[in-house]
Every structure is written in C-alpha cells, then in structure tokens.
Amino acid sequence: MLLLMILLFCASPRALGQVEESVFEDDIDPDWADFDLDIAPRRVPRQVKTILTKESKPHIQELSIKTTIISRYAFTAVYCAMLNRHSAATEGVFQFQIPTDAYVSNFTMIIGGRVYQSEIKPKEKGVKQGNGKPKDKESDGTRSESEVEIFRMAVKIPGRNRAIFLLTYEELLQRRLGRYEHVTSLRPLQLVSRLNLNVTIVDHSLITDLEVLPLRNGRSNGASIAATGPKIPAKTEPPVTTVVNNDKNVCKITFSPNIVQQAKIATNGILGDFVIRYDVQRDMGIGDIQVLNGHFVHYFAPKDLPVVPKNVVFVIDTSASMLGTKIRQTKDALFTILRDLRPSDHFNFVSFSNKIKVWQPNILVPVTPLNVRDAKKFIFMLMPTGGTNINSAIQTGSSLLRDYLSGPNASPNSVSLIIFLTDGRPTVGEIQSTAILGNTRSAVQEKFCIFTIGIGNDVDYRLLDRMALENCGMMRRINEEADASAMLKGFYNEIGTPLLSDIRINYTEDSVQYVTQHLFTNYFNGSEIVIAGKLTNQSAESLHVQVTASNNDKSIILETDVPLKHRQTETEKHVKAAAAAAMAAGAKAPGSEGSQRLGDALGSIAQDFVERVWGFLSVKEGLRSRLRSQTSKERDDHTQQAANLSLTYHFFTPLTNLVVEQPEVLADGTMAPAPAITPAVGEVVSAVNELPGDTEDATPKNQASLSNMIGNVEKKPVKKSITISKTSADGDPHFVVEFPLSKLTVCFNINGEPGHVLRLVSDHKYSGVTVNGKLIGAPAPPGSHKHQRTYFGSIIIVVDHPRRAYIEVTPTKVILDGRDRMVLPCHSTVGVDSGALSLAIVGNSNVTVSVGGNISFVILLHQYKNPAPYQKDHLGFYIGNSKGLSHNCHGLLGQFLYEEVGLAELPAQGDVKPSMVLKVKDRSVSVVQKSRRIYSGTQSVDCWFAKNNAAKLIDGQYEDYLMSHMFDTGDGPQGTNRV
C-alpha cells in the first residue's frame, strides 16, 4: 500500500486558488488583507511594508513544511500558497531545496481551482525533455557542501488568483559521527506572511543528544555534521520562536517566525537551513530490528569496540588549479589529520599533477613523532603546478598499499584505504574515464577501499563516484566556496576510526527474500548499517539473525532470535505514536491552512514505513549496482529493477521522469475554460533526474503516480468496517437486496458479458441520479463449472441537479467532474466537496460518494497484490443512504428500494419436496436459501436466492438493463424516467 497520502487541504475558494473580488480595488495600494499576515499591519515596520508593497512577483502567503521522522526515515510535505495580487497573469516560481539523497514522491499544483497532478513515468530513450523543470541531481555538475538540489517549477498564475504547490519527498537519515542530522531549507526568496515548520521525531529507542542549531546559511558555513567533527559547539542557541518538546521516544520541534522576525534574519527571504541533530540510545548486541506488514528493517551500530588499525595512503592533487585557497585549506586539513593518526596506523602521501611524487617510496610508515614531523614538511612544500594525471596517481597509491599488504609488517585485520582528492578532470596521461576505472579495479584487486573527494565545479563527479562505488568507498563533494578544510577534517573523522571489517549479516534461510545489501567491507565508529527485507513467512515465531565480522585480531559472531510478533506489536505502537504526534502538531497551528491540513494528513503516512525503507534502499542499491556494472546485460538488469521499484514507490529518480501538466492562461490573464470530459490541454513539463553521462535508460511499464489529497475534509476517513445497507452488487457480480419492512434479504446473480453496461440505479427524472456499471471478464478458477467470470471494472454516478456532474470509479482512480475536473488515485486517502457531488476515498479500501445530504453510495475497491490469472481488480457497489431517491427509482437495484415482498411455502406434491416462493409485485419467484459474503468477505448474510439471471424477480429481462454507454441516463422498457 502506498503510504504517502499526505496533503489534505480545504476546498474553499481560498484553498483552491480563487480570491474574493471584494479584497481588490484598482489603482490603489494593495489591501493588507491580501498579504494575510499573522500580525496586525500596524506592527509591521515601514521597511517591511515597503518590501511587500513593491514586490512585483506573486506573494507567498503561506509556507508550511511538516516532517515526520519514524525510526530515521523522514517524510516531508511542503505546502506553499502563492497570491497574484495583480489583474494581469504573472509568473510564479515555486522553488525548494531538498537533500540530494532524498526522493521526490509527489508534486501537485492547484491553480484557478484546478488540480494539476504530477505523474512519475518511466524515462524513454531519445526523448527531449521540456523546460521549466526541477533542477536535477546532476544538471549543473555541481553540488553544494550540504548536498542539496533545487526543485523548481515556474507557472503562470491568473490575475487576482492563488496558486497552491504541494511537494513531498522522503529520505533515510544517515548516521555520521554518532549523530543523525535532518536539514530543512528555508529559502522562499521573499518574506512570507505565514511560515511554519514542524518536525516530529518518533523512534523505537530513547531519543538522545537532541540539538537544534542556529540557522545555517551560505556556502561557507553550510557544511554538514561531518565538517564540524564530533565536538558540538558550546551554548548554541536555536533560531528565535523555536519550541522543542522532547518526551523520551517522541520529540516535536516547531519554528514559526512571523514576517517581522523573518525580516530581522534576512529581508531577502533566505533564512538558511534549519538543522536538527540527535541520536538514539542503543544497546550492545545485534542492533534494532523492526517488523511491520511483512517487511523488516535492521539498524546495526555497535559501540565500545576497540579501534582497528588502518593503513592509509593520501593521494593529493597539486595541479595548477589547486593554487590559492584550495591548497591552503587542504594543507590545513592534512596537518590536523596527521595529529589524529593513531600509533597503530601506517600511512604515506602521494602528490600528483602531471608528475607523481611519493613522500616515502615503496613503503607505508608507522605513526611516530619523527614520521609525522617529516610528513608535515612534505605537505608544507607542496606547490601547485602542471596538469592532472589521475590514472597514474591512483596506480601509484594502489601499488604502495598492495606491496605493504603483501609484506611481513601488515596486520591481518587492519583496514586499508586510499583517500583521493582532486579539483579537476584528468588532463594528462590516460584521460578516458572507462579506462581509468578499469585500471583502478585491476590495481585495487578488492584488497582495499578508495574514498574520493572532489573540490569545486570542474570535477568529473561521475568518475569519482564510480571509482568509490566500485572499490567499497564513498565520495564527497566540496563546493568551490566551501570551507574545504572543515569538510576534509569532517570526512576523515567519519572514516578515521574503523571498528569492524568484513561484516556479514545473515537471516534465517528461507525466511526472508529481497534483502538489501548485507555484506559490508568496513564499519566506522559513529556510522550505522541499515538492512531491509521481505519476510517470506509472516506467521513464523522468530527470525534468527547472525552477524559475523573481524575486529582487530579476532573474529566476532553475534546472533539472536528476534520474536517477530512481539517486534511487530512494538513497531505498530511507535507508528501510532508518530501518527498521533503529527496530527497533534497540526492542531496546534491555528490560522495556518497548510499546517493544519498537513498535520492531519501526516498522521496517516506511517502505516507501511518499513516497506518504504525497503523500497528506498532497494532503489539506491540498484542505482549503485548499475554504476558498478561491468557488462551491458548487468547494467540493463539493474536498470530495469531500479526503474520498476522507482515506479512502484513513485520515486523521482534518474530512471524516471516527473511530468506535470501546466495551466493554460489566456491573454487577458484568466484561465482557459476547462473541457467537460478531457483534461485541459496545456504545456507538459517533464522534470528530469539524470545520472551524469547516461545515454540510455530502460523503459519499464508505467504505473500510476503518487498523489496527494485535495478537498474539503474535516477529519481523515479511517479504514474500518463499513456499516451500510446490504443492498449491493459485488463479486461475480452477486446482487443482494435488503427489504427492511419485510425483514427479508434476497440475492441473485447476473451472468453478463464483458463490456456490458448495466443500469444499477435510475432516478434521472426525479432526484437526477443515475448509476451505471461496466463489466469486465476473467477466466474461471480451475475446477469451476463456469467458462468465465464477470466483475464491475468501472462504475459511473451521474447527477443532473442542480447541474450536471459525474464521478467515475475504477480500481485505480476516481475521476470527479463537477465544478472542475479532478483525477484522484485510489491509493490516496482524500475528501473532496464539489458542490453537487462529494466523495471520500479511503486509500486502497473504498470510495464513498454523497449526493446532497440524503443519498450516498459506497464502492469497495477489490485489489490483488499478486493476482492469479482468474483474479481481476474490480469494484463492489453498495447503497448507503437512499432517502433522497424517489419512489419511481428503477434499475437492477433501485427498483427494490421501496418494495415489500412476501415469502410463501408451496406444499409438497408427490416426490417433490416443499419449495419456497417469493411474492414480488404480482409475480411469484422460486427461491432457495443461501449464504453470501459481503463487505469484502467480512460479513455473511443469509438470503433467498433467485435463479436464472433473476427471471421474474426483476421487471422485464436482463437485456432491458443493458445501456448503450456509461453516461446513458435512460431507463428500461418500463418507461419510468425515460428521457
């Protein structure tokens, strides 16, 4: 079940983008009501008023950002309401920075009251991408030190109108130096009337070391936790208005500066990064394993282990481009790293430009005061000059390590690595990336790892990324203007304290499948290993877990049996805590449309978070494996796997496109009229997310995109048993009719043909309601007496009063055409009020359609995860409230709503047993007693069954209820309600 069902908001004119005309007057200064400030205008300083009134671009009335972090997996929803105060159409730009390791899972725009829902589609070969796209991970070849990317969408907003932008993304927080760090970018590029940030952290373990940092801004101080090292600066104050409530396993952080407080931080709207750091209490042993709905996630971060000795070769770029700040900061970092080397370590330095220089030829030397002093001299004398010979530098460093490891002085359980730093592309010697990568693999021989660092904008990051991935290392990027010294020190701190090597984590054989990476070369102090997988046997009592690894001079074996049912209960408990905390956070944000709606919605996202972690890690692993592929078949296999998972979990990745239709704005600044049936035709914008250098991609089958909710909802519907009338058409299809006055229930089957459209309810002439259902076919199960089965594949409800509107429901989507046309996915939980019609979807469960206040229908969604050939996704139709339907109502179900029936027993005649007869109108129908299961099989109902396609039970014959098309509002031959 897809769980990012998270963006609810009210379908008032304000929420849907329409602005009351009364708040505008021509040729005068804008009314302060336009800005919708949280504070009285008289309290706004003149400088701020000047900034607001002179603002020509659309004004951001509200920016609400909500994050729920459940066991280190973060769901973030962004709500941005933007107002065009002018009469002419104006371009509005929605821009938001997201962490580069995160995946966007949804983007939606609501402009002029119309919904423009994005889709995640497979990337096609040779298709030129559109303009106006979100900036992708590699689009400009650079990445800042905080490793963010910019999602950007520009659209025309009609005059005197609002636009609402909704963005969601997900990420798994990485533990570095013993802390998790969550970063939210607050850079709206203007002062915002209402700014709200809510972060809720819920963890199975006790939350410790919680800290909210001062706002972090600019490239120079934007380094992540790795740059600052393990020590936390003393007496750091969180940003003004920040409120922190930490209660053991649940922590809530809010930040909501008003427009004046924002101006004191920055008048240009660039407030900076809101940074939260924390850790969780962990016990010695196997780690933390959580189980939910057939999936598990395993967090392994041992502590208090002796440090493993390391053998490290530093390979440093000294080409001419390193001259100035780069080489000075690099030297400063290396001096610090030398002080941090341990006596049991061995090391060496290689500098390279067009020539290669080795500090201590042919050997790695131990860490002694004399060797450290001589190394500092070597570093001090480094002078940038010449070109960049990356290939020879890697070959030289690898040769040093290989020779040392094959010699008598190498510790058998030590950790060996190369730290490679460059600011450019290969310009001397071998310059082809594929050749350099092949030569590197041959030189490394899987004996050690390579960690790469790129500084600046002129780096072949794809080369460095693949070099690290193919050789069990990591890659870091340092922006041109960043504090390279701090970044280098921080990166070394991450990998400078190895605790384990050759880690293997195994689970009970045949109990798990599709496990993410479970073999790891090294484990460094302060980091964390995360593994996720699927359980093949959810009813098993326990899961056996075994961890084997090497530590210093010995092998370590850890193993335990995890009680699955107990762990499932514990995981469910803290998932419920996350839901409650998210909804509570929204309730405490009065006056904020987006904040309150997002708070309610975020309470529902956690139901399958463990599966989302598995999907997230599986996509990441597939992309890494794709880069490491040595053959085209390997590459294609990994590409296909990662692309399919990206579509399944609706992730915008390098293998998918994010496509969103743009509104069509006329020359006079108004919206183009919406067509009655088809979506408005506008420019289609394809957002591209590239891996650098990609020239081909798989084209897996497209699936529905992740969607958010829209509409007028007081409280999110909860998935629960439906308590409605038994009068229904469900299954093959099986019809059930309840006669409350007669205290009888009657049932019958309709054996139609695929493609037939059946009239279920017909009251067109009176209440204006018509319900039609279309049959689909499926093979009969093995051993069945039937040749085929038929089900309802789509149901349409048409309303003609007070104006024409309709709702079409299929197992995957709901189309509502009322005031505006909306397409909503069935996996979302959403409520929409569209005047004549309103609906509420409970994701992957049911759809309730209401007409006025006295007619309602419930449509059950029957979906199969792994369907057999005879199983087809289909619908069940139930009448919830029929009070508003007239006594002239007809249709296969409608004709019985106001009838009374009687039951009589015919006496036995000869060998013939007594039989039962149902009296309907002036007809007698032979019936037998049966039992039917309804409401998705959750209830059974005893009923009197009429054979032969309900002959004599229904008016006329089955053929009389066949309609020419789904929108046919005529009636049967009886003549009632015929148009």
Coordinates of N, CA and C in Angstrom, one line a residue, residues 342-493:
R342 N 46.6 7.3 14.7 CA 46.9 6.6 15.9 C 48.3 5.9 15.8
P343 N 48.9 5.5 16.9 CA 50.2 4.9 16.8 C 50.2 3.6 16.1
S344 N 49.1 2.9 16.0 CA 49.0 1.6 15.3 C 48.8 1.7 13.8
D345 N 48.6 2.9 13.4 CA 48.3 3.2 11.9 C 49.6 3.2 11.1
H346 N 49.5 3.0 9.8 CA 50.6 3.2 8.9 C 50.1 4.1 7.8
F347 N 51.0 4.9 7.2 CA 50.5 5.9 6.2 C 51.6 6.3 5.2
N348 N 51.1 7.0 4.2 CA 52.0 7.6 3.2 C 51.3 8.7 2.4
F349 N 52.0 9.5 1.7 CA 51.4 10.6 0.9 C 51.9 10.5 -0.5
V350 N 51.0 10.7 -1.5 CA 51.3 10.8 -2.9 C 50.7 12.1 -3.4
S351 N 51.5 13.0 -4.0 CA 51.0 14.2 -4.6 C 51.1 14.0 -6.1
F352 N 50.2 14.6 -6.9 CA 50.2 14.4 -8.3 C 49.7 15.7 -9.0
S353 N 50.4 15.9 -10.1 CA 49.9 16.9 -11.1 C 50.2 16.2 -12.5
N354 N 51.0 16.7 -13.3 CA 51.4 15.9 -14.5 C 52.6 15.0 -14.1
K355 N 53.1 15.2 -12.9 CA 54.2 14.3 -12.3 C 53.7 13.7 -11.0
I356 N 54.2 12.6 -10.6 CA 53.8 11.9 -9.4 C 55.0 12.0 -8.4
K357 N 54.7 12.4 -7.2 CA 55.7 12.5 -6.1 C 55.2 11.6 -4.9
V358 N 56.1 10.8 -4.4 CA 55.8 9.9 -3.3 C 56.7 10.4 -2.1
W359 N 56.0 10.6 -1.0 CA 56.8 11.0 0.2 C 57.8 9.9 0.7
Q360 N 57.3 8.7 0.9 CA 58.2 7.6 1.3 C 58.1 6.5 0.3
P361 N 59.0 6.4 -0.7 CA 58.8 5.4 -1.8 C 58.8 4.0 -1.3
N362 N 57.9 3.2 -1.8 CA 57.8 1.8 -1.7 C 57.4 1.3 -0.3
I363 N 57.0 2.1 0.6 CA 56.6 1.7 1.9 C 55.5 2.5 2.5
L364 N 54.8 1.9 3.5 CA 54.0 2.7 4.4 C 54.7 2.7 5.8
V365 N 54.7 3.9 6.4 CA 55.5 4.1 7.6 C 54.6 4.1 8.8
P366 N 55.0 3.7 10.0 CA 54.2 3.8 11.2 C 54.1 5.2 11.7
V367 N 53.1 5.5 12.5 CA 52.9 6.8 13.1 C 53.8 7.0 14.3
T368 N 54.9 7.8 14.0 CA 55.8 8.1 15.1 C 56.0 9.6 15.1
P369 N 56.4 10.3 16.1 CA 56.7 11.7 16.1 C 57.6 12.2 15.0
L370 N 58.6 11.4 14.7 CA 59.5 11.8 13.6 C 58.9 11.7 12.3
N371 N 58.1 10.6 12.0 CA 57.5 10.4 10.7 C 56.4 11.5 10.5
V372 N 55.7 11.9 11.6 CA 54.7 12.9 11.5 C 55.3 14.2 11.2
R373 N 56.5 14.5 11.8 CA 57.2 15.8 11.5 C 57.6 15.9 10.1
D374 N 58.2 14.7 9.6 CA 58.7 14.7 8.2 C 57.5 14.8 7.2
A375 N 56.4 14.2 7.5 CA 55.2 14.3 6.7 C 54.7 15.7 6.6
K376 N 54.7 16.5 7.7 CA 54.3 17.9 7.7 C 55.2 18.7 6.8
K377 N 56.5 18.4 6.8 CA 57.4 19.1 5.9 C 57.0 18.9 4.4
F378 N 56.7 17.6 4.1 CA 56.3 17.2 2.7 C 55.1 18.0 2.3
I379 N 54.1 18.1 3.2 CA 52.8 18.7 2.9 C 53.1 20.2 2.7
F380 N 53.9 20.8 3.6 CA 54.2 22.2 3.6 C 54.8 22.6 2.3
M381 N 55.6 21.8 1.7 CA 56.4 22.1 0.5 C 55.6 21.8 -0.8
L382 N 54.4 21.3 -0.7 CA 53.6 21.1 -1.9 C 53.3 22.4 -2.6
M383 N 53.6 22.4 -3.9 CA 53.4 23.6 -4.8 C 52.6 23.3 -6.0
P384 N 51.4 23.9 -6.2 CA 50.5 23.5 -7.3 C 51.2 24.0 -8.6
T385 N 51.2 23.0 -9.6 CA 51.7 23.3 -10.9 C 51.3 22.2 -11.8
G386 N 51.2 22.5 -13.1 CA 51.0 21.4 -14.1 C 49.6 20.9 -14.3
G387 N 49.5 19.8 -14.9 CA 48.1 19.2 -15.3 C 47.7 18.2 -14.2
T388 N 46.8 17.3 -14.6 CA 46.1 16.3 -13.7 C 46.2 14.9 -14.2
N389 N 47.1 14.1 -13.6 CA 47.3 12.7 -14.1 C 46.6 11.8 -13.0
I390 N 45.3 11.7 -13.1 CA 44.5 10.9 -12.1 C 44.9 9.4 -12.2
N391 N 45.0 8.9 -13.4 CA 45.3 7.5 -13.6 C 46.6 7.0 -12.9
S392 N 47.7 7.8 -13.2 CA 49.0 7.4 -12.6 C 49.0 7.6 -11.1
A393 N 48.3 8.6 -10.6 CA 48.2 8.8 -9.1 C 47.6 7.6 -8.4
I394 N 46.4 7.2 -9.0 CA 45.7 6.0 -8.4 C 46.6 4.8 -8.5
Q395 N 47.3 4.6 -9.6 CA 48.1 3.4 -9.8 C 49.3 3.4 -8.7
T396 N 49.9 4.6 -8.5 CA 51.0 4.7 -7.6 C 50.5 4.4 -6.2
G397 N 49.4 5.0 -5.8 CA 48.9 4.8 -4.4 C 48.5 3.4 -4.2
S398 N 47.9 2.8 -5.2 CA 47.5 1.3 -5.1 C 48.6 0.4 -5.0
S399 N 49.7 0.7 -5.7 CA 50.9 -0.1 -5.7 C 51.5 -0.1 -4.3
L400 N 51.6 1.2 -3.7 CA 52.1 1.3 -2.3 C 51.3 0.4 -1.3
L401 N 50.0 0.4 -1.4 CA 49.2 -0.3 -0.5 C 49.3 -1.8 -0.7
R402 N 49.3 -2.2 -2.0 CA 49.4 -3.7 -2.3 C 50.7 -4.2 -1.8
D403 N 51.8 -3.5 -2.1 CA 53.1 -4.0 -1.6 C 53.2 -4.1 -0.1
Y404 N 52.6 -3.1 0.6 CA 52.6 -3.2 2.0 C 51.8 -4.4 2.6
L405 N 50.6 -4.6 2.0 CA 49.8 -5.6 2.5 C 50.3 -7.0 2.2
S406 N 51.2 -7.1 1.2 CA 51.8 -8.4 0.9 C 53.1 -8.7 1.7
G407 N 53.5 -7.6 2.4 CA 54.7 -7.7 3.2 C 54.5 -8.3 4.6
P408 N 55.6 -8.4 5.4 CA 55.5 -9.1 6.7 C 55.0 -8.2 7.8
N409 N 54.9 -6.8 7.6 CA 54.6 -5.9 8.6 C 53.1 -5.6 8.7
A410 N 52.3 -6.1 7.7 CA 50.9 -5.7 7.7 C 50.1 -6.5 8.7
S411 N 49.2 -5.8 9.5 CA 48.3 -6.5 10.4 C 47.2 -7.2 9.6
P412 N 46.9 -8.5 9.9 CA 46.0 -9.3 9.1 C 44.6 -8.7 9.2
N413 N 44.2 -8.0 10.3 CA 42.8 -7.5 10.4 C 42.8 -6.0 10.4
S414 N 43.8 -5.4 9.8 CA 43.8 -3.9 9.6 C 42.9 -3.5 8.5
V415 N 42.5 -2.3 8.5 CA 41.6 -1.7 7.4 C 42.5 -0.8 6.5
S416 N 42.5 -1.1 5.2 CA 43.3 -0.3 4.3 C 42.5 0.5 3.3
L417 N 43.0 1.7 3.1 CA 42.2 2.6 2.2 C 43.1 3.7 1.6
I418 N 42.6 4.2 0.5 CA 43.2 5.4 -0.2 C 42.2 6.5 0.0
I419 N 42.7 7.7 0.4 CA 41.9 8.9 0.4 C 42.4 9.8 -0.8
F420 N 41.6 9.9 -1.8 CA 42.0 10.6 -3.1 C 41.2 11.9 -3.2
L421 N 42.0 13.0 -3.4 CA 41.4 14.3 -3.5 C 41.9 15.0 -4.8
T422 N 40.9 15.6 -5.5 CA 41.2 16.3 -6.7 C 40.2 17.4 -6.9
D423 N 40.6 18.4 -7.7 CA 39.7 19.5 -8.0 C 39.4 19.6 -9.5
G424 N 39.9 18.6 -10.3 CA 39.7 18.7 -11.7 C 39.5 17.4 -12.4
R425 N 39.5 17.4 -13.7 CA 39.3 16.2 -14.6 C 40.7 15.8 -15.1
P426 N 40.8 14.5 -15.5 CA 42.1 14.0 -16.0 C 42.5 14.8 -17.3
T427 N 43.7 15.3 -17.3 CA 44.2 16.1 -18.4 C 45.5 15.5 -18.9
V428 N 46.1 14.7 -18.2 CA 47.5 14.2 -18.5 C 47.4 12.6 -18.4
G429 N 48.1 12.0 -19.3 CA 48.2 10.5 -19.3 C 46.8 10.0 -19.8
E430 N 46.3 8.9 -19.2 CA 45.0 8.3 -19.5 C 43.9 9.3 -19.1
I431 N 43.1 9.7 -20.1 CA 42.0 10.6 -19.7 C 40.6 10.1 -19.9
Q432 N 40.5 8.8 -20.5 CA 39.2 8.2 -20.7 C 38.7 7.6 -19.3
S433 N 37.5 8.0 -18.9 CA 37.0 7.5 -17.6 C 36.9 6.0 -17.5
T434 N 36.4 5.4 -18.6 CA 36.3 3.9 -18.6 C 37.6 3.2 -18.4
A435 N 38.6 3.7 -19.0 CA 40.0 3.1 -18.9 C 40.5 3.3 -17.5
I436 N 40.3 4.5 -17.0 CA 40.8 4.8 -15.6 C 40.1 3.9 -14.6
L437 N 38.8 3.7 -14.8 CA 38.1 2.8 -13.8 C 38.5 1.4 -13.9
G438 N 38.8 0.9 -15.2 CA 39.3 -0.4 -15.4 C 40.6 -0.6 -14.8
N439 N 41.5 0.3 -15.0 CA 42.9 0.3 -14.4 C 42.8 0.3 -12.9
T440 N 41.9 1.1 -12.3 CA 41.8 1.2 -10.9 C 41.3 -0.2 -10.3
R441 N 40.3 -0.8 -10.9 CA 39.9 -2.1 -10.4 C 41.0 -3.1 -10.5
S442 N 41.8 -3.1 -11.5 CA 42.9 -4.0 -11.6 C 43.9 -3.8 -10.6
A443 N 44.2 -2.5 -10.3 CA 45.2 -2.2 -9.3 C 44.7 -2.4 -7.9
V444 N 43.5 -2.2 -7.6 CA 43.0 -2.4 -6.2 C 42.8 -3.9 -5.9
Q445 N 42.3 -4.7 -6.8 CA 42.2 -6.2 -6.6 C 41.3 -6.5 -5.4
E446 N 40.4 -5.6 -5.1 CA 39.5 -5.9 -4.0 C 40.2 -6.0 -2.6
K447 N 41.4 -5.5 -2.5 CA 42.2 -5.6 -1.3 C 42.0 -4.4 -0.4
F448 N 41.5 -3.3 -0.9 CA 41.3 -2.1 0.0 C 40.2 -1.2 -0.7
C449 N 39.9 -0.1 0.0 CA 38.8 0.8 -0.5 C 39.4 2.1 -0.9
I450 N 38.7 2.8 -1.8 CA 39.1 4.1 -2.2 C 38.0 5.1 -1.9
F451 N 38.3 6.1 -1.1 CA 37.4 7.2 -0.8 C 37.8 8.5 -1.5
T452 N 36.9 9.0 -2.3 CA 37.2 10.1 -3.2 C 36.6 11.4 -2.7
I453 N 37.3 12.5 -3.0 CA 36.8 13.9 -2.6 C 37.0 14.8 -3.8
G454 N 36.0 15.5 -4.2 CA 36.0 16.4 -5.3 C 35.8 17.8 -4.7
I455 N 36.7 18.8 -5.2 CA 36.6 20.2 -4.7 C 36.2 21.0 -6.0
G456 N 35.1 21.8 -5.9 CA 34.9 22.8 -6.9 C 34.0 22.3 -8.0
N457 N 33.9 23.1 -9.1 CA 32.9 22.9 -10.1 C 33.5 22.1 -11.4
D458 N 34.8 22.0 -11.4 CA 35.4 21.4 -12.6 C 35.8 20.0 -12.4
V459 N 35.0 19.2 -11.7 CA 35.4 17.8 -11.3 C 34.5 16.9 -12.0
D460 N 35.0 15.7 -12.5 CA 34.3 14.7 -13.1 C 33.7 13.8 -11.9
Y461 N 32.5 14.3 -11.4 CA 32.0 13.6 -10.2 C 31.5 12.2 -10.6
R462 N 31.1 12.0 -11.8 CA 30.7 10.6 -12.2 C 31.9 9.7 -12.0
L463 N 33.1 10.1 -12.5 CA 34.3 9.3 -12.3 C 34.6 9.0 -10.9
L464 N 34.6 10.1 -10.0 CA 34.9 9.9 -8.6 C 33.9 9.0 -7.9
D465 N 32.6 9.2 -8.3 CA 31.5 8.4 -7.7 C 31.7 6.9 -8.0
R466 N 31.9 6.6 -9.3 CA 32.1 5.2 -9.7 C 33.4 4.6 -9.1
M467 N 34.4 5.4 -9.1 CA 35.7 4.9 -8.5 C 35.5 4.5 -7.1
A468 N 34.7 5.3 -6.3 CA 34.5 4.9 -4.9 C 33.5 3.7 -4.8
L469 N 32.4 3.8 -5.6 CA 31.4 2.7 -5.5 C 32.0 1.3 -5.9
E470 N 32.9 1.3 -6.9 CA 33.4 0.1 -7.4 C 34.5 -0.4 -6.5
N471 N 34.9 0.4 -5.5 CA 36.0 0.0 -4.7 C 35.7 0.2 -3.2
C472 N 34.4 -0.1 -2.8 CA 33.9 -0.2 -1.5 C 34.1 1.1 -0.7
G473 N 34.2 2.3 -1.4 CA 34.4 3.5 -0.7 C 33.2 4.4 -0.8
M474 N 33.4 5.7 -0.4 CA 32.4 6.8 -0.5 C 33.0 8.0 -1.2
M475 N 32.1 8.8 -1.8 CA 32.5 10.0 -2.4 C 31.9 11.2 -1.7
R476 N 32.7 12.3 -1.6 CA 32.2 13.6 -1.0 C 32.5 14.7 -2.0
R477 N 31.6 15.7 -2.0 CA 31.7 16.8 -2.8 C 31.9 18.1 -1.9
I478 N 32.8 18.9 -2.3 CA 33.1 20.2 -1.6 C 32.9 21.3 -2.6
N479 N 32.0 22.2 -2.3 CA 31.7 23.3 -3.2 C 32.9 24.3 -3.3
E480 N 33.0 25.0 -4.4 CA 34.1 25.9 -4.7 C 34.3 26.9 -3.5
E481 N 33.2 27.4 -3.0 CA 33.3 28.4 -1.9 C 33.2 27.8 -0.5
A482 N 33.2 26.5 -0.4 CA 33.0 25.9 0.9 C 34.3 26.0 1.7
D483 N 34.2 25.7 3.0 CA 35.4 25.6 3.9 C 36.0 24.2 3.7
A484 N 36.8 24.1 2.7 CA 37.4 22.8 2.4 C 38.1 22.1 3.5
S485 N 38.8 22.9 4.3 CA 39.5 22.4 5.5 C 38.6 21.7 6.4
A486 N 37.5 22.3 6.8 CA 36.5 21.7 7.7 C 35.9 20.5 7.1
M487 N 35.6 20.5 5.8 CA 35.0 19.4 5.1 C 35.9 18.2 5.1
L488 N 37.2 18.4 4.8 CA 38.1 17.4 4.8 C 38.3 16.7 6.1
K489 N 38.4 17.6 7.2 CA 38.6 17.1 8.5 C 37.4 16.2 8.9
G490 N 36.2 16.7 8.5 CA 35.0 16.0 8.9 C 34.9 14.7 8.2
F491 N 35.3 14.7 6.9 CA 35.2 13.4 6.2 C 36.2 12.4 6.7
Y492 N 37.4 12.9 7.1 CA 38.3 12.0 7.7 C 37.8 11.4 9.1
N493 N 37.2 12.3 9.8 CA 36.6 11.9 11.1 C 35.6 10.7 10.9

